mmCIF file of C-alpha atoms in Angstrom:
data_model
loop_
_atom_site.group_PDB
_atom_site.id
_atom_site.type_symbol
_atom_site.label_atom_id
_atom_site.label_comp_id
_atom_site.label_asym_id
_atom_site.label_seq_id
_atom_site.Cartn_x
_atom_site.Cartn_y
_atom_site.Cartn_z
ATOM 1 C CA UNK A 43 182.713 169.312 41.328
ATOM 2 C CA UNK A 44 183.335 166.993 38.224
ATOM 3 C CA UNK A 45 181.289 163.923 37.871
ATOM 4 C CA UNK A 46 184.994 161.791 39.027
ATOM 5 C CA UNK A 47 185.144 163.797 41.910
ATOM 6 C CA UNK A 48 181.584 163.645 43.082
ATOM 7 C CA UNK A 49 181.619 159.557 43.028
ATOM 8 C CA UNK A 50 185.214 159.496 44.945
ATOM 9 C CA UNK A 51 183.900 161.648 47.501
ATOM 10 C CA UNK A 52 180.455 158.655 47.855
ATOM 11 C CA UNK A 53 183.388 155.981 48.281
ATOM 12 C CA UNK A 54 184.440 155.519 51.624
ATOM 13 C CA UNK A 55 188.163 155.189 52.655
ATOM 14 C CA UNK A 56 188.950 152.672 55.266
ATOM 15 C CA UNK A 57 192.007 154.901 56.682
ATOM 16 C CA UNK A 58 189.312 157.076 57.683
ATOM 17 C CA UNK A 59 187.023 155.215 59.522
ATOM 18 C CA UNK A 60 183.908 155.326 57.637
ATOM 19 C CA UNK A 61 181.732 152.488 56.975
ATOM 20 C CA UNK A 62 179.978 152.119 53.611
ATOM 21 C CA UNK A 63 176.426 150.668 54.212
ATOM 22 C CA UNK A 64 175.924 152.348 57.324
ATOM 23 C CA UNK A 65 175.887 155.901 56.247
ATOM 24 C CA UNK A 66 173.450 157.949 54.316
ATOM 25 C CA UNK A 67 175.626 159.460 52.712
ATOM 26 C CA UNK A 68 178.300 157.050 51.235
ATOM 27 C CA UNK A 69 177.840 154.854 48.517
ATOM 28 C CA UNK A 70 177.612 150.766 48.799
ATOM 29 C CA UNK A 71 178.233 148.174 46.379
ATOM 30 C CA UNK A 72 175.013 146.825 47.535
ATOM 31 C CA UNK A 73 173.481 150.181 46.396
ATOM 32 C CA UNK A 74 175.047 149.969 43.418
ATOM 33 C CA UNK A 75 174.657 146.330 42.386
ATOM 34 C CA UNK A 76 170.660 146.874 43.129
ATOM 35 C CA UNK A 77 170.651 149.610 39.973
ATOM 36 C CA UNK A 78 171.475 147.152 37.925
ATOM 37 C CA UNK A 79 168.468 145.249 38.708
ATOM 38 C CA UNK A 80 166.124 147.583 36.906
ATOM 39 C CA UNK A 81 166.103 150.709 36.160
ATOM 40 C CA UNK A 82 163.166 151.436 38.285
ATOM 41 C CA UNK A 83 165.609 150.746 41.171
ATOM 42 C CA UNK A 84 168.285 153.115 39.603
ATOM 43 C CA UNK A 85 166.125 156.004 39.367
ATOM 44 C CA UNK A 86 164.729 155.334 42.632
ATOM 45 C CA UNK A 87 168.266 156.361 44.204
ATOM 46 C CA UNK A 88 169.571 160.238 44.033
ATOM 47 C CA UNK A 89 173.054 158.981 43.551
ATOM 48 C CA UNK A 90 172.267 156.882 40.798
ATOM 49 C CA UNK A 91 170.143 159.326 38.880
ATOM 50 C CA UNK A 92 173.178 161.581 38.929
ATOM 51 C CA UNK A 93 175.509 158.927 37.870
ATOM 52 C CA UNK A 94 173.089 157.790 35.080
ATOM 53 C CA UNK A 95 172.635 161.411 34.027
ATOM 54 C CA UNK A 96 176.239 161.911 33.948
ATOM 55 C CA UNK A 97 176.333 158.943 31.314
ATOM 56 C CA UNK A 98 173.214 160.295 29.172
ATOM 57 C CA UNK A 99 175.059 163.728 29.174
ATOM 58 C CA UNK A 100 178.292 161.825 27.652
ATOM 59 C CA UNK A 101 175.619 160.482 25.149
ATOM 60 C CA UNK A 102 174.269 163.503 24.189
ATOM 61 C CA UNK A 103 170.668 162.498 25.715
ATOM 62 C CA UNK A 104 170.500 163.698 29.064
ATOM 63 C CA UNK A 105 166.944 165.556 28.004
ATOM 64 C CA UNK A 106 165.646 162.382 28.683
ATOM 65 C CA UNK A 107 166.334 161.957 32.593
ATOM 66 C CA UNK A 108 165.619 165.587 32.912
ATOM 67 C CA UNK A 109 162.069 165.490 31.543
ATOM 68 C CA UNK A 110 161.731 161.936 33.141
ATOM 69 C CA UNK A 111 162.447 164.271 36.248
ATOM 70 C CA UNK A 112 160.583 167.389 35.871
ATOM 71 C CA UNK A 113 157.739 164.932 35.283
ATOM 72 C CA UNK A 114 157.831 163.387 38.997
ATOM 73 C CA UNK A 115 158.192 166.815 40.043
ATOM 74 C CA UNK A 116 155.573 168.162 38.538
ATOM 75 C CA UNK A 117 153.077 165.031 39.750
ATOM 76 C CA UNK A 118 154.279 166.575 43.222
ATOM 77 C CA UNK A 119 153.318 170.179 42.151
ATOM 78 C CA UNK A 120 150.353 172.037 44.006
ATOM 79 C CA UNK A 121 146.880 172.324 41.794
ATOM 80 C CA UNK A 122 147.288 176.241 41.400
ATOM 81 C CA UNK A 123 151.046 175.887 40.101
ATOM 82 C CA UNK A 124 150.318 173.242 37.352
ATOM 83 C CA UNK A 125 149.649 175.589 34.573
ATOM 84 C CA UNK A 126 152.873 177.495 35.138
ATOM 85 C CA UNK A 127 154.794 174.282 35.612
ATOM 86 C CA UNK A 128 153.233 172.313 33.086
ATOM 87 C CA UNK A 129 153.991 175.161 30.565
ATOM 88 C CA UNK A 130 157.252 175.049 31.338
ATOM 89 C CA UNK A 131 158.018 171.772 30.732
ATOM 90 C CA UNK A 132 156.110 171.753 27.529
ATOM 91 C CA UNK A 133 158.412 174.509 26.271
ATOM 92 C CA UNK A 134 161.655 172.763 27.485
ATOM 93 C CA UNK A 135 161.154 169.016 26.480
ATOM 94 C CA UNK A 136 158.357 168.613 24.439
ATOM 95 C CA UNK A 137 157.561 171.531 21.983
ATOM 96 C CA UNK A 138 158.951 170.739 18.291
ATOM 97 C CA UNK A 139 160.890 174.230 18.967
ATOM 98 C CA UNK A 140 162.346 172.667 22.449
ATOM 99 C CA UNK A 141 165.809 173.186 23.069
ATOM 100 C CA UNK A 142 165.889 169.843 25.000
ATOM 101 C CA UNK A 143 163.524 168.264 22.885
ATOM 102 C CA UNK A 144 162.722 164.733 23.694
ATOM 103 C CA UNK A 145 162.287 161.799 21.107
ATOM 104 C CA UNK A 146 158.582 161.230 20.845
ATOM 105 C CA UNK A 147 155.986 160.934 18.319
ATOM 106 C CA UNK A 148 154.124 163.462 16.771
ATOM 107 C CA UNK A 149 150.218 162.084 18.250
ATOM 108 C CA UNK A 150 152.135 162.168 21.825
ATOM 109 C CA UNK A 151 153.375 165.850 21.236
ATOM 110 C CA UNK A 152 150.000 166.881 19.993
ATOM 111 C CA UNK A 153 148.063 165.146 22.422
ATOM 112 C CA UNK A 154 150.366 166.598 25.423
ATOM 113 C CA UNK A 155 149.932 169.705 23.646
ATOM 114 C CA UNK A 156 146.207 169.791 24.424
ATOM 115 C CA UNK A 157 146.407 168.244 27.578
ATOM 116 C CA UNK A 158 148.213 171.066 28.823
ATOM 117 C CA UNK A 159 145.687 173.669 28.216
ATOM 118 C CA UNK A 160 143.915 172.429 30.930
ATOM 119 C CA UNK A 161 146.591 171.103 32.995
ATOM 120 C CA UNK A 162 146.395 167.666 35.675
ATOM 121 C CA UNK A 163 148.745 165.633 37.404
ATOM 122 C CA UNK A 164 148.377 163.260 35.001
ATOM 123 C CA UNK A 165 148.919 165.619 31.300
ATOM 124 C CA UNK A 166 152.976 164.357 31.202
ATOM 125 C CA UNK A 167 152.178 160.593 31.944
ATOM 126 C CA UNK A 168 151.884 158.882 27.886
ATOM 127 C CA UNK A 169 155.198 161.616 26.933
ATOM 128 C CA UNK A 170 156.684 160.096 30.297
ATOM 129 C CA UNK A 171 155.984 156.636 29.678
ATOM 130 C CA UNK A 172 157.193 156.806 26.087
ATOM 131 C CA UNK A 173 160.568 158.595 27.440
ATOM 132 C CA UNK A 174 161.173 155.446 30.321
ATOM 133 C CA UNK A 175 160.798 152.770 27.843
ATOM 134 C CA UNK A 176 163.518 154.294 26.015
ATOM 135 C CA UNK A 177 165.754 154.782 28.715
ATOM 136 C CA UNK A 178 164.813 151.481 29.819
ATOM 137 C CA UNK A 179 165.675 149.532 26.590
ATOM 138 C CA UNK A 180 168.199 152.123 25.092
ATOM 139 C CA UNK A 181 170.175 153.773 27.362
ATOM 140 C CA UNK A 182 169.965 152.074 30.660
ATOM 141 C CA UNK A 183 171.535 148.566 28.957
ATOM 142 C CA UNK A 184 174.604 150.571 27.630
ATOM 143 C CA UNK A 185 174.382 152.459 31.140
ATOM 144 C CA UNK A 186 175.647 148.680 32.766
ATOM 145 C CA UNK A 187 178.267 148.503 30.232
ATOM 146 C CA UNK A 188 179.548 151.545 30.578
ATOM 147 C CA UNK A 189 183.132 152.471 32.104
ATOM 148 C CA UNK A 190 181.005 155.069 34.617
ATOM 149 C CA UNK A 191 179.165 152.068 35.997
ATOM 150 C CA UNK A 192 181.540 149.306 35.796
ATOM 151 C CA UNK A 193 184.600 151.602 37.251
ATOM 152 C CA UNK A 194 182.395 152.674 40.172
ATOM 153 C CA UNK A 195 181.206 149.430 41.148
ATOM 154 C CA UNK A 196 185.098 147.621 40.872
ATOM 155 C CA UNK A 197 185.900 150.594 42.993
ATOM 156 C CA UNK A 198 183.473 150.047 45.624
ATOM 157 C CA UNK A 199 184.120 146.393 45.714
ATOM 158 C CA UNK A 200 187.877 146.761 45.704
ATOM 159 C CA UNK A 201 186.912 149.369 48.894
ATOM 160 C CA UNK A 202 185.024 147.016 50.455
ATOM 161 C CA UNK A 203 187.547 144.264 50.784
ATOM 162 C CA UNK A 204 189.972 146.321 52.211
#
């Protein structure tokens, strides 16, 4: 299902019924006013990380969100798993060879580097850091400019005055 699809199907339509806030599974313009308060909040939601992805994939930088991703993940990730996991996502995001490489300096990339020989919860956290400010003061502004944000939310607000 296409991005346009996927965000008609979270709006709900008043011929059938369906209330917006009350469900789980159906988008608000509450919800989606509250992602523009930070993008802590944004992140925080499963439907907005896939509508924020969808706009960092239209920029060309959705390596970002994914490693921001994989790296809550991997905080999650069982002590005898880490070294497989955290090797992983060293050789998808952060390695200078990485097909998804991510946009960080080259002490961070050497210091993750080592880190990850002996693997911890904690071994992603600087790269991680580094990788939210960015979003936070690059991407996410342009994110609430955007026609995927702006259309969504008239559309929801147009929906909820019917």
């Amino acid at each position: 299902m296409d991005m346009k699809a996927y965000l008609r199907s979270m709006i709900p339509h008043s011929e059938s019924g369906m209330k917006s806030s009350k469900s789980k599974d159906i988008l608000s313009a509450d919800e989606v006013i509250q992602w523009s308060q930070s993008l802590e909040k944004l992140l925080a939601n499963q439907t907005g990380q896939d509508v924020f992805g969808n706009f960092l994939k239209s920029e060309f930088s959705e390596e970002n969100i994914e490693f921001w991703l994989a790296c809550e993940d991997y905080k999650k990730t069982e002590s005898d798993l880490l070294h497989c996991k955290a090797e992983k996502i060293y050789k998808a995001f952060v390695h200078s060879d990485a097909a998804k490489q991510i946009n960080i300096d080259f002490r961070t990339r050497e210091s993750t580097a080592k880190k990850i020989k002996a693997p911890t919860h904690t071994c992603f956290d600087e790269a991680q850091k580094i990788i939210y400010t960015l979003m936070e003061k690059d991407s996410y502004p342009r994110f609430l400019k955007s026609n995927i944000y702006l259309n969504l939310l008239n559309d929801l607000q147009a929906n909820s005055l019917k």
